[in-house]
Amino acid sequence: MSTVITSDDSFTSAAGRQLLIFAALAISGITLLMLGLSWASSRTGAASGSNNAVDPVTNTLTVFLREEPPQLDSSKATDTVSGSVLGHVVEGLLRYDEHNQIAPGVAESWDIRADGATFRLRENARWSDGRPVTADDFVFAWQTALDPANASEYAFILYPVKNGEAINAGELPLEELGAVAVDDRTLEVTFERPLAYFDKLVTFSTYYPIRRDFYQSVKGAFGADANRILYNGPFVISRWVHGASLKMDRNPYYWNPDRAKLQTIDFAYITSDANASLNLFKDDKIAYTTLLAENLDDAMQQRWHIHRFMDGGVFYIEFNHRPGRLTGNHHLRKAMQLATESAELVYKVTKLPGYLPGESLFPVWLKGVHGFFREEYPANYPHMDLEQARRHLEKAKQELGLKVIPPLVLLSGDNPVSNIQAEYYQQIFRKHLGLDLKIDKQIFKQRLAKMLSGDFDLVLAGWGPDYDDPLTFGDLFASWNLNNRGRYDNPELDRWVRVAQDEQDVQKRMDAFGEIQRILIEDAVILPGYERGVTYVTNPQMKGMVRRAVGPDPDFSNAWIVD
Amino acid sequence: MWRYTLKRLVQGVITVWFIATATFFAMHNVPGDPLLNDKNVTEEIRANLEAKYGLDKPIMQQYRIYIWNMIRGDFGISFTQKNRSVNDIIYSHFPVSAILGILAVVFAGLGGVLWGALTALYRNKLPDVIIMFLVILGISVPNFVVAAISQLTLVNVNNLLGVSLLPIAGWGGIEHMLVPAMVLGLGTMAYLTRLMRSSMLEIVSSDFIRTAKAKGLPPTRIFTSHQLRNAILPVITVLGPSIAAITTGGFVVESVFAIPGLGRYFVQAVQQSDYTVIMGTTVFYGAFLVFMVIVVDLLYGWIDPRVRLE
């Protein structure tokens, strides 16, 4: 018996030795394979830099992008990542400076009247191939964006230019556009109707110049690669490896040689994973990163430089006002309005750093006549008042002829923040009003489809600004606005929107926005939830990074490195 | 053999056609479409977009156009990256996924066989207990957790050493591949280890091993050509599908380690209802999977001559 055991043992040890040999072979095989693969991957051209976050010697700043810029054709770009990248490398007639004020760009002087505008282009504005930026480059860019064949999603932002909408609808030829190059350095614009905020519109990327001969030479692939864009901003894209990295170098042809202080901005990583970017920041590989709520304590302990800014987004519950919907009833909405308190949602429920409790559709950072709009026109949003709320609920039941309000559908996105909010509303409406909410969770596009078709009672919605004027929020609930997903229809509100659109006098326009704000609250058109804030940390050696709610964000074009 | 291969290839083409058709109609029947966005476009703009992408045509006509273009190898233009063709996306990002995937599969395969053989040899002894505990962890902990933890560990190691031992994200050289590939292959390696172990144990107690021992064959020979070679068959079987699974399932790892692979396009396309990219990546990966299964079946016959390829 014992002999059998020893023989098994010897078999095991012999086999074990054999296995060890195999293991050694496997390891050397893998090493060889890895060498081969790294050669192969170097052929794909996707090498990441191993720079530190700031490098004073080469004057290089290393940061990251949240995602691959989907679109660097300025006539078609719609998203913030593309907007941020384009803001560094292309310059419009006007731009936002480091204090978020309108500053001259390609235009050295301009004159905006009620019916049109004249822009005088600077003589030394040049493309990255050395040729001058001319008025025709703007005319061509705008025509391109409005050309029905190009199907640009943001063509509507050019509709204020005369005949813009008709051209986009294919009813008029491109040449009929109310933008004319009088000579190389003079651009003459005619408006469709009087317009008070054109200076802010022309900072938008759809208004950026595109040079005709270059656009035509790349044959439909404009903006697809680094060498298929022409630059006139303070930086040029020197290398763009799709999905991996994007590198910018200072543009030697830029008209203001003092503006860019960095030699290179290296967007060396593309990741949407907030933990991954935090790890890169900890490893001193990138110079800034956004903080998640759970990392805030850690960041404070590490004594990092923590900043906060409002990214411009306003989030709220939108009611379905379509005929036949229970939420079309004023008293039912009033009851829900008086049963909620957005401060509770923000400070006790979602607890996201930097978020502000919502009180109005108009966010706190919008400018009014002299100072901030919300300081000049306080929202006076009603606080939670359960007694009043229940009285409204009784009235609603009477008017609707119902003993019990049947469950309402709350359409919601499928992400952690939406989930928490949806559950919060579900709970408080049940507790305070005895109302039942059914949560309908949908992923992005499906939620949009349901919003569009009106398949909801309440929906967690939000809005981000397109341009720096209260109108970008103010016309949202006009009966004709396609983004008025609840189909709210109120002639009084429509009238004030028209005033805000057509009026030239700032005071009268702001009064109109004040009225719109009052109606939205009094009629409980929406239930404001929060204004989104972003908390982020920066490398102490990096100075001059600019964040903004409207315009290229983040903006490193004015940044510099200190030793 | 040739007839068999040809037959399998024809079946494969039919399978791919079926995948393409099913995806096409499923995709068009899901609510939402690629032209919907946070901001609603005006009717003129929507009409322009529909005309540009051919979405204004009847669905059967769209299908015919789609299949015809697919046969010609043209998957169209992406909806989210409006100036990039899907072919270009696959062409520039699949190699990255493939490199990472190959390495992960090799890790998983070799590791699984070695660890499995080791645990079987030392059954119920200390190495077996430790490894099997790790295997349970490897199977049950999802790879986004493993990815995040291993990245954080790298950060801490780098901070501790004061020098960058390994980069924590990015793509380019061996140093970028090592950790992501191990993370990506870990789940499969754990699974293969268990499979190898049970398959080894089954063979150890079989008749032909006893005969081989009785014949007086040297232990290394018995181990290598009788035990390992036979035990490896089930591993090879699952390796085929897992090659495809690893190469396509790199989304999380690619996102955490900022690797420009195809995985994220594959996942984001579905979220964005990006019709052309969904179709392109699904058909491409579908064809890849079908091809891998055929290759494995052919390999099978080569490793075990008892299997007849009829």
Coordinates of C-alpha atoms in Angstrom, one line a residue, chain A residues 99-524:
Chain A
H99 CA -13.3 86.7 -18.2
N100 CA -16.1 85.3 -20.4
Q101 CA -16.7 88.7 -22.0
I102 CA -17.2 89.2 -25.7
A103 CA -13.8 90.0 -27.3
P104 CA -12.7 90.7 -30.9
G105 CA -11.7 87.6 -32.8
V106 CA -11.2 87.7 -36.6
A107 CA -13.2 90.9 -36.6
E108 CA -11.3 93.9 -35.3
S109 CA -14.4 96.1 -35.2
W110 CA -18.1 95.6 -35.6
D111 CA -21.3 97.4 -35.7
I112 CA -24.6 95.7 -34.9
R113 CA -27.8 97.5 -35.9
A114 CA -31.5 96.5 -35.6
D115 CA -31.6 95.2 -39.1
G116 CA -28.1 94.0 -39.7
A117 CA -24.4 94.1 -38.8
T118 CA -21.1 95.0 -40.4
F119 CA -17.9 93.2 -39.4
R120 CA -14.5 94.6 -40.3
L121 CA -11.9 91.8 -40.5
R122 CA -8.4 92.3 -39.2
E123 CA -5.7 92.4 -41.9
N124 CA -3.3 89.9 -40.1
A125 CA -5.9 87.1 -39.5
R126 CA -4.4 84.1 -41.2
W127 CA -5.1 80.4 -41.9
S128 CA -2.6 77.9 -40.8
D129 CA -1.3 77.8 -44.4
G130 CA -0.5 81.5 -44.2
R131 CA -3.3 82.8 -46.4
P132 CA -5.5 85.5 -45.0
V133 CA -8.9 84.9 -43.5
T134 CA -11.4 86.7 -45.7
A135 CA -15.1 87.7 -45.5
D136 CA -15.9 85.1 -48.1
D137 CA -14.7 82.3 -45.7
F138 CA -17.6 83.3 -43.4
V139 CA -20.1 83.5 -46.2
F140 CA -19.1 80.1 -47.4
A141 CA -19.2 78.5 -43.9
W142 CA -22.7 79.8 -43.2
Q143 CA -23.9 78.8 -46.6
T144 CA -22.4 75.3 -46.1
A145 CA -24.2 74.9 -42.7
L146 CA -27.5 76.0 -44.3
D147 CA -27.1 73.9 -47.4
P148 CA -29.9 71.2 -47.2
A149 CA -27.6 68.7 -48.7
N150 CA -25.2 69.0 -45.8
A151 CA -28.0 68.4 -43.2
S152 CA -26.4 70.3 -40.4
E153 CA -28.3 69.8 -37.1
Y154 CA -27.4 73.3 -35.8
A155 CA -28.4 75.1 -39.0
F156 CA -31.2 76.7 -37.0
I157 CA -28.7 78.9 -35.2
L158 CA -28.2 80.7 -38.5
Y159 CA -31.9 81.3 -39.1
P160 CA -31.6 84.9 -37.7
V161 CA -29.5 85.7 -40.8
K162 CA -31.8 86.8 -43.6
N163 CA -33.2 83.9 -45.7
G164 CA -31.4 81.4 -43.6
E165 CA -34.5 79.3 -42.8
A166 CA -35.7 79.4 -46.4
I167 CA -32.3 78.3 -47.7
N168 CA -32.2 75.4 -45.2
A169 CA -35.7 74.3 -46.3
G170 CA -34.4 74.3 -49.9
E171 CA -36.8 77.1 -51.0
L172 CA -34.0 79.6 -51.9
P173 CA -30.6 79.2 -53.4
L174 CA -27.5 79.6 -51.2
E175 CA -26.6 82.9 -52.8
E176 CA -29.7 84.5 -51.3
L177 CA -28.3 84.4 -47.8
G178 CA -28.2 87.8 -46.1
A179 CA -24.4 87.6 -45.6
V180 CA -22.3 89.3 -48.2
A181 CA -18.5 89.8 -48.6
V182 CA -18.3 93.4 -49.7
D183 CA -14.6 93.0 -50.0
D184 CA -12.0 90.7 -48.5
R185 CA -12.2 92.5 -45.2
T186 CA -15.8 93.6 -44.9
L187 CA -18.7 91.3 -44.0
E188 CA -22.2 92.7 -44.3
V189 CA -25.0 90.8 -42.6
T190 CA -28.7 91.4 -42.9
F191 CA -31.1 90.0 -40.3
E192 CA -34.3 88.2 -40.9
R193 CA -35.9 90.2 -38.1
P194 CA -34.5 92.6 -35.4
L195 CA -32.1 90.8 -33.2
A196 CA -30.5 92.0 -29.9
Y197 CA -27.9 89.3 -29.3
F198 CA -26.1 88.7 -32.7
D199 CA -22.7 89.4 -31.1
K200 CA -23.2 86.4 -28.9
L201 CA -24.4 84.2 -31.7
V202 CA -21.3 84.7 -33.9
T203 CA -19.1 83.2 -31.1
F204 CA -20.8 79.9 -31.8
S205 CA -18.9 77.2 -33.8
T206 CA -21.5 77.1 -36.6
Y207 CA -20.5 80.7 -37.3
Y208 CA -16.8 79.8 -37.6
P209 CA -15.1 80.4 -41.0
I210 CA -14.4 77.7 -43.5
R211 CA -12.3 78.3 -46.6
R212 CA -14.0 77.3 -49.8
D213 CA -11.1 75.9 -51.8
F214 CA -9.9 73.8 -48.8
Y215 CA -13.4 72.5 -48.0
Q216 CA -13.8 71.4 -51.6
S217 CA -10.3 69.9 -51.8
V218 CA -11.0 67.4 -49.0
K219 CA -14.1 66.1 -50.8
G220 CA -16.6 65.6 -48.0
A221 CA -14.1 64.6 -45.4
F222 CA -13.7 68.1 -43.9
G223 CA -12.9 67.8 -40.2
A224 CA -12.3 64.0 -40.3
D225 CA -8.6 64.2 -39.6
A226 CA -6.0 66.7 -38.3
N227 CA -4.8 67.5 -41.9
R228 CA -8.4 67.9 -43.1
I229 CA -9.1 71.0 -41.1
L230 CA -7.7 74.5 -41.7
Y231 CA -6.9 76.4 -38.5
N232 CA -7.0 80.1 -37.7
G233 CA -7.1 79.9 -33.8
P234 CA -4.3 80.2 -31.3
F235 CA -3.5 76.5 -31.7
V236 CA -3.4 73.9 -34.5
I237 CA -4.1 70.2 -34.1
S238 CA -0.8 68.6 -34.9
R239 CA -1.8 65.0 -34.3
W240 CA -5.2 63.3 -33.9
V241 CA -5.3 59.5 -33.3
H242 CA -8.9 58.6 -33.3
G243 CA -10.2 57.4 -30.0
A244 CA -6.8 57.7 -28.4
S245 CA -5.3 61.2 -28.3
L246 CA -5.3 64.7 -29.8
K247 CA -2.3 67.0 -29.7
M248 CA -2.3 70.8 -30.2
D249 CA 0.6 73.0 -30.9
R250 CA 0.8 76.8 -31.0
N251 CA -0.2 78.3 -34.3
P252 CA 2.6 80.4 -35.7
Y253 CA 0.2 82.3 -38.0
Y254 CA -2.2 83.4 -35.3
W255 CA -2.7 87.2 -35.4
N256 CA -2.0 87.7 -31.7
P257 CA 1.3 86.1 -30.9
D258 CA 1.0 87.0 -27.2
R259 CA -2.2 85.1 -26.6
A260 CA -1.1 81.4 -26.5
K261 CA 1.5 80.9 -23.7
L262 CA 1.7 77.1 -23.9
Q263 CA 3.7 75.5 -26.7
T264 CA 1.7 72.2 -26.6
I265 CA -1.6 71.0 -25.2
D266 CA -1.7 67.2 -25.2
F267 CA -5.1 65.6 -24.9
A268 CA -3.3 62.4 -24.2
Y269 CA -6.2 60.3 -23.0
I270 CA -9.8 59.8 -24.1
T271 CA -11.9 58.3 -21.3
S272 CA -15.4 58.9 -20.0
D273 CA -14.6 56.9 -16.8
A274 CA -14.4 59.4 -14.0
N275 CA -12.4 57.1 -11.8
A276 CA -9.9 56.5 -14.5
S277 CA -9.3 60.2 -15.0
L278 CA -9.1 60.7 -11.2
N279 CA -6.4 57.9 -11.2
L280 CA -4.6 59.7 -14.0
F281 CA -4.7 62.9 -12.0
K282 CA -3.3 61.1 -8.9
D283 CA -0.5 59.7 -11.0
D284 CA 0.3 63.2 -12.2
K285 CA -0.5 62.4 -15.8
I286 CA -3.2 64.9 -16.4
A287 CA -3.6 68.5 -15.1
Y288 CA -7.3 68.5 -14.1
T289 CA -10.1 66.1 -13.5
T290 CA -13.8 66.2 -12.5
L291 CA -14.6 65.0 -9.0
L292 CA -17.3 62.6 -8.1
A293 CA -19.2 63.1 -4.9
E294 CA -17.5 60.2 -3.3
N295 CA -14.0 61.6 -4.0
L296 CA -14.6 64.9 -2.4
D297 CA -13.4 64.0 1.1
D298 CA -10.3 62.4 -0.4
A299 CA -9.6 65.5 -2.4
M300 CA -9.9 67.8 0.6
Q301 CA -7.6 65.6 2.6
Q302 CA -5.0 65.7 -0.1
R303 CA -5.3 69.5 -0.1
W304 CA -5.9 69.5 -3.9
H305 CA -7.0 72.7 -5.6
I306 CA -10.8 72.2 -5.7
H307 CA -12.9 74.5 -8.0
R308 CA -16.6 74.7 -8.8
F309 CA -18.5 76.1 -11.7
M310 CA -22.0 76.0 -13.1
D311 CA -22.0 74.2 -16.4
G312 CA -25.1 75.9 -17.5
G313 CA -27.5 73.0 -17.4
V314 CA -30.9 73.4 -15.7
F315 CA -32.9 70.3 -14.7
Y316 CA -36.5 70.0 -13.9
I317 CA -39.7 67.9 -14.1
E318 CA -41.7 68.8 -17.2
F319 CA -45.4 68.1 -17.1
N320 CA -47.3 66.8 -20.1
H321 CA -49.8 69.6 -20.9
R322 CA -51.4 67.8 -23.9
P323 CA -55.2 67.8 -23.9
G324 CA -56.5 64.7 -22.1
R325 CA -53.6 64.4 -19.7
L326 CA -54.3 64.7 -16.0
T327 CA -51.2 66.8 -15.7
G328 CA -52.9 69.4 -17.9
N329 CA -54.9 70.4 -14.8
H330 CA -53.5 73.5 -13.2
H331 CA -54.4 72.5 -9.6
L332 CA -52.9 69.1 -9.9
R333 CA -49.6 70.7 -11.0
K334 CA -49.9 73.3 -8.2
A335 CA -50.4 70.6 -5.6
M336 CA -47.2 68.8 -6.8
Q337 CA -45.3 72.1 -6.9
L338 CA -46.2 72.9 -3.3
A339 CA -45.3 69.4 -2.1
T340 CA -41.7 69.6 -3.2
E341 CA -38.7 71.5 -2.1
S342 CA -35.7 71.4 -4.4
A343 CA -33.3 72.2 -1.6
E344 CA -34.2 68.9 0.0
L345 CA -33.6 67.1 -3.3
V346 CA -30.2 68.7 -3.8
Y347 CA -28.8 68.8 -0.2
K348 CA -30.3 65.7 1.3
V349 CA -31.0 63.3 -1.6
T350 CA -28.7 63.6 -4.6
K351 CA -25.9 65.3 -2.5
L352 CA -23.8 66.1 -5.6
P353 CA -21.1 68.7 -5.0
G354 CA -21.6 72.0 -6.8
Y355 CA -25.3 71.5 -7.5
L356 CA -27.7 74.3 -6.7
P357 CA -31.4 73.8 -5.9
G358 CA -33.5 74.8 -8.8
E359 CA -36.0 77.7 -8.5
S360 CA -36.5 78.9 -12.0
L361 CA -36.0 77.9 -15.6
F362 CA -33.5 80.8 -15.8
P363 CA -30.2 79.7 -14.2
V364 CA -28.3 82.0 -11.7
W365 CA -25.4 82.8 -14.1
L366 CA -27.5 84.5 -16.8
K367 CA -26.9 88.3 -17.2
G368 CA -29.7 90.8 -16.8
V369 CA -29.7 94.5 -17.4
H370 CA -26.7 95.4 -15.3
G371 CA -25.9 92.5 -13.1
F372 CA -27.3 88.9 -12.9
F373 CA -30.8 88.3 -14.2
R374 CA -31.9 86.4 -11.1
E375 CA -30.8 89.1 -8.8
E376 CA -32.8 91.7 -10.7
Y377 CA -35.7 89.4 -11.2
P378 CA -35.9 87.1 -8.1
A379 CA -37.8 83.9 -8.8
N380 CA -39.8 84.0 -5.5
Y381 CA -40.3 80.3 -5.9
P382 CA -43.0 79.0 -3.4
H383 CA -41.7 76.9 -0.5
M384 CA -43.3 73.6 0.4
D385 CA -46.7 74.1 1.8
L386 CA -48.6 70.9 2.4
E387 CA -51.8 72.4 3.5
Q388 CA -52.1 74.5 0.3
A389 CA -50.9 71.5 -1.7
R390 CA -53.7 69.3 -0.4
R391 CA -56.3 72.0 -1.0
H392 CA -55.1 72.2 -4.7
L393 CA -55.3 68.4 -4.9
E394 CA -58.9 68.5 -3.7
K395 CA -59.7 71.1 -6.3
A396 CA -58.0 69.1 -9.0
K397 CA -60.0 66.0 -8.1
Q398 CA -63.2 68.0 -8.3
E399 CA -62.4 69.5 -11.6
L400 CA -61.3 66.2 -13.1
G401 CA -64.3 64.4 -11.5
L402 CA -62.1 61.8 -10.0
K403 CA -62.2 60.4 -6.4
V404 CA -58.7 59.1 -6.7
I405 CA -56.0 60.3 -9.1
P406 CA -54.8 57.2 -11.0
P407 CA -51.0 56.5 -11.0
L408 CA -49.0 59.0 -13.1
V409 CA -46.1 58.0 -15.3
L410 CA -42.8 59.6 -14.6
L411 CA -40.4 59.1 -17.5
S412 CA -36.8 59.0 -16.4
G413 CA -33.4 58.3 -17.8
D414 CA -31.5 55.2 -16.8
N415 CA -28.6 56.6 -14.8
P416 CA -27.8 56.9 -11.1
V417 CA -28.7 60.5 -10.7
S418 CA -32.0 60.1 -12.5
N419 CA -32.8 57.0 -10.5
I420 CA -32.3 58.8 -7.2
Q421 CA -34.4 61.7 -8.3
A422 CA -37.2 59.6 -9.7
E423 CA -37.4 57.6 -6.4
Y424 CA -37.4 60.8 -4.4
Y425 CA -40.4 62.3 -6.2
Q426 CA -42.2 59.0 -6.1
Q427 CA -41.8 58.8 -2.4
I428 CA -42.7 62.4 -1.5
F429 CA -45.8 62.5 -3.7
R430 CA -47.0 59.3 -2.1
K431 CA -46.2 60.6 1.4
H432 CA -47.5 64.1 1.0
L433 CA -50.3 63.8 -1.5
G434 CA -51.1 60.1 -1.7
L435 CA -50.3 60.2 -5.4
D436 CA -48.8 57.2 -7.1
L437 CA -46.0 57.6 -9.6
K438 CA -45.0 54.8 -11.9
I439 CA -41.4 55.2 -12.9
D440 CA -40.7 54.5 -16.6
K441 CA -36.9 54.1 -17.0
Q442 CA -35.6 54.4 -20.5
I443 CA -32.2 54.7 -22.1
F444 CA -31.3 57.9 -23.9
K445 CA -32.8 57.6 -27.4
Q446 CA -35.9 55.7 -26.2
R447 CA -36.6 58.4 -23.6
L448 CA -36.3 61.0 -26.3
A449 CA -38.7 59.2 -28.5
K450 CA -41.3 58.9 -25.7
M451 CA -40.8 62.6 -24.9
L452 CA -41.4 63.5 -28.5
S453 CA -44.5 61.5 -28.8
G454 CA -45.8 62.7 -25.5
D455 CA -45.9 59.2 -23.9
F456 CA -45.6 60.4 -20.3
D457 CA -47.3 62.5 -17.5
L458 CA -44.1 63.8 -16.0
V459 CA -40.6 63.6 -17.4
L460 CA -37.2 64.3 -15.8
A461 CA -35.9 66.8 -18.4
G462 CA -33.2 69.4 -18.6
W463 CA -31.9 72.2 -20.9
G464 CA -28.4 73.6 -21.7
P465 CA -27.8 77.0 -23.2
D466 CA -26.9 77.5 -26.9
Y467 CA -25.9 81.1 -26.6
D468 CA -25.4 83.6 -23.8
D469 CA -28.8 85.3 -23.7
P470 CA -31.8 84.5 -21.5
L471 CA -33.7 83.7 -24.7
T472 CA -31.9 80.4 -25.0
F473 CA -34.1 79.4 -22.0
G474 CA -36.9 81.9 -22.4
D475 CA -38.4 80.6 -25.6
L476 CA -38.4 77.0 -24.5
F477 CA -42.1 76.9 -23.5
A478 CA -43.4 79.0 -26.4
S479 CA -46.2 77.0 -28.1
W480 CA -44.2 76.7 -31.4
N481 CA -40.9 75.5 -29.8
L482 CA -40.2 71.9 -30.8
N483 CA -38.3 71.4 -27.6
N484 CA -41.5 72.2 -25.6
R485 CA -42.0 68.5 -25.1
G486 CA -45.0 68.8 -22.8
R487 CA -46.7 71.0 -25.4
Y488 CA -47.4 73.8 -23.0
D489 CA -49.6 76.3 -24.8
N490 CA -50.2 79.7 -23.2
P491 CA -50.9 82.8 -25.4
E492 CA -49.8 85.1 -22.7
L493 CA -46.4 83.4 -22.5
D494 CA -46.1 83.3 -26.3
R495 CA -46.7 87.1 -26.3
W496 CA -43.8 87.7 -23.9
V497 CA -41.5 85.4 -25.9
R498 CA -42.2 87.5 -29.0
V499 CA -41.4 90.7 -27.0
A500 CA -38.1 89.1 -25.9
Q501 CA -37.3 88.1 -29.5
D502 CA -38.1 91.3 -31.2
E503 CA -37.4 94.1 -28.7
Q504 CA -34.1 95.9 -28.9
D505 CA -34.3 97.7 -25.5
V506 CA -32.5 95.6 -22.9
Q507 CA -34.7 96.7 -20.0
K508 CA -37.9 95.8 -21.9
R509 CA -36.4 92.4 -23.0
M510 CA -35.4 91.6 -19.4
D511 CA -38.9 92.6 -18.2
A512 CA -40.3 90.1 -20.6
F513 CA -38.1 87.4 -19.3
G514 CA -39.2 88.4 -15.8
E515 CA -42.8 87.9 -16.9
I516 CA -42.0 84.5 -18.5
Q517 CA -40.4 83.4 -15.3
R518 CA -43.4 84.5 -13.3
I519 CA -45.8 82.6 -15.6
L520 CA -43.7 79.4 -15.4
I521 CA -43.8 79.5 -11.7
E522 CA -47.4 80.6 -11.1
D523 CA -48.8 78.1 -13.6
A524 CA -46.4 75.4 -12.3

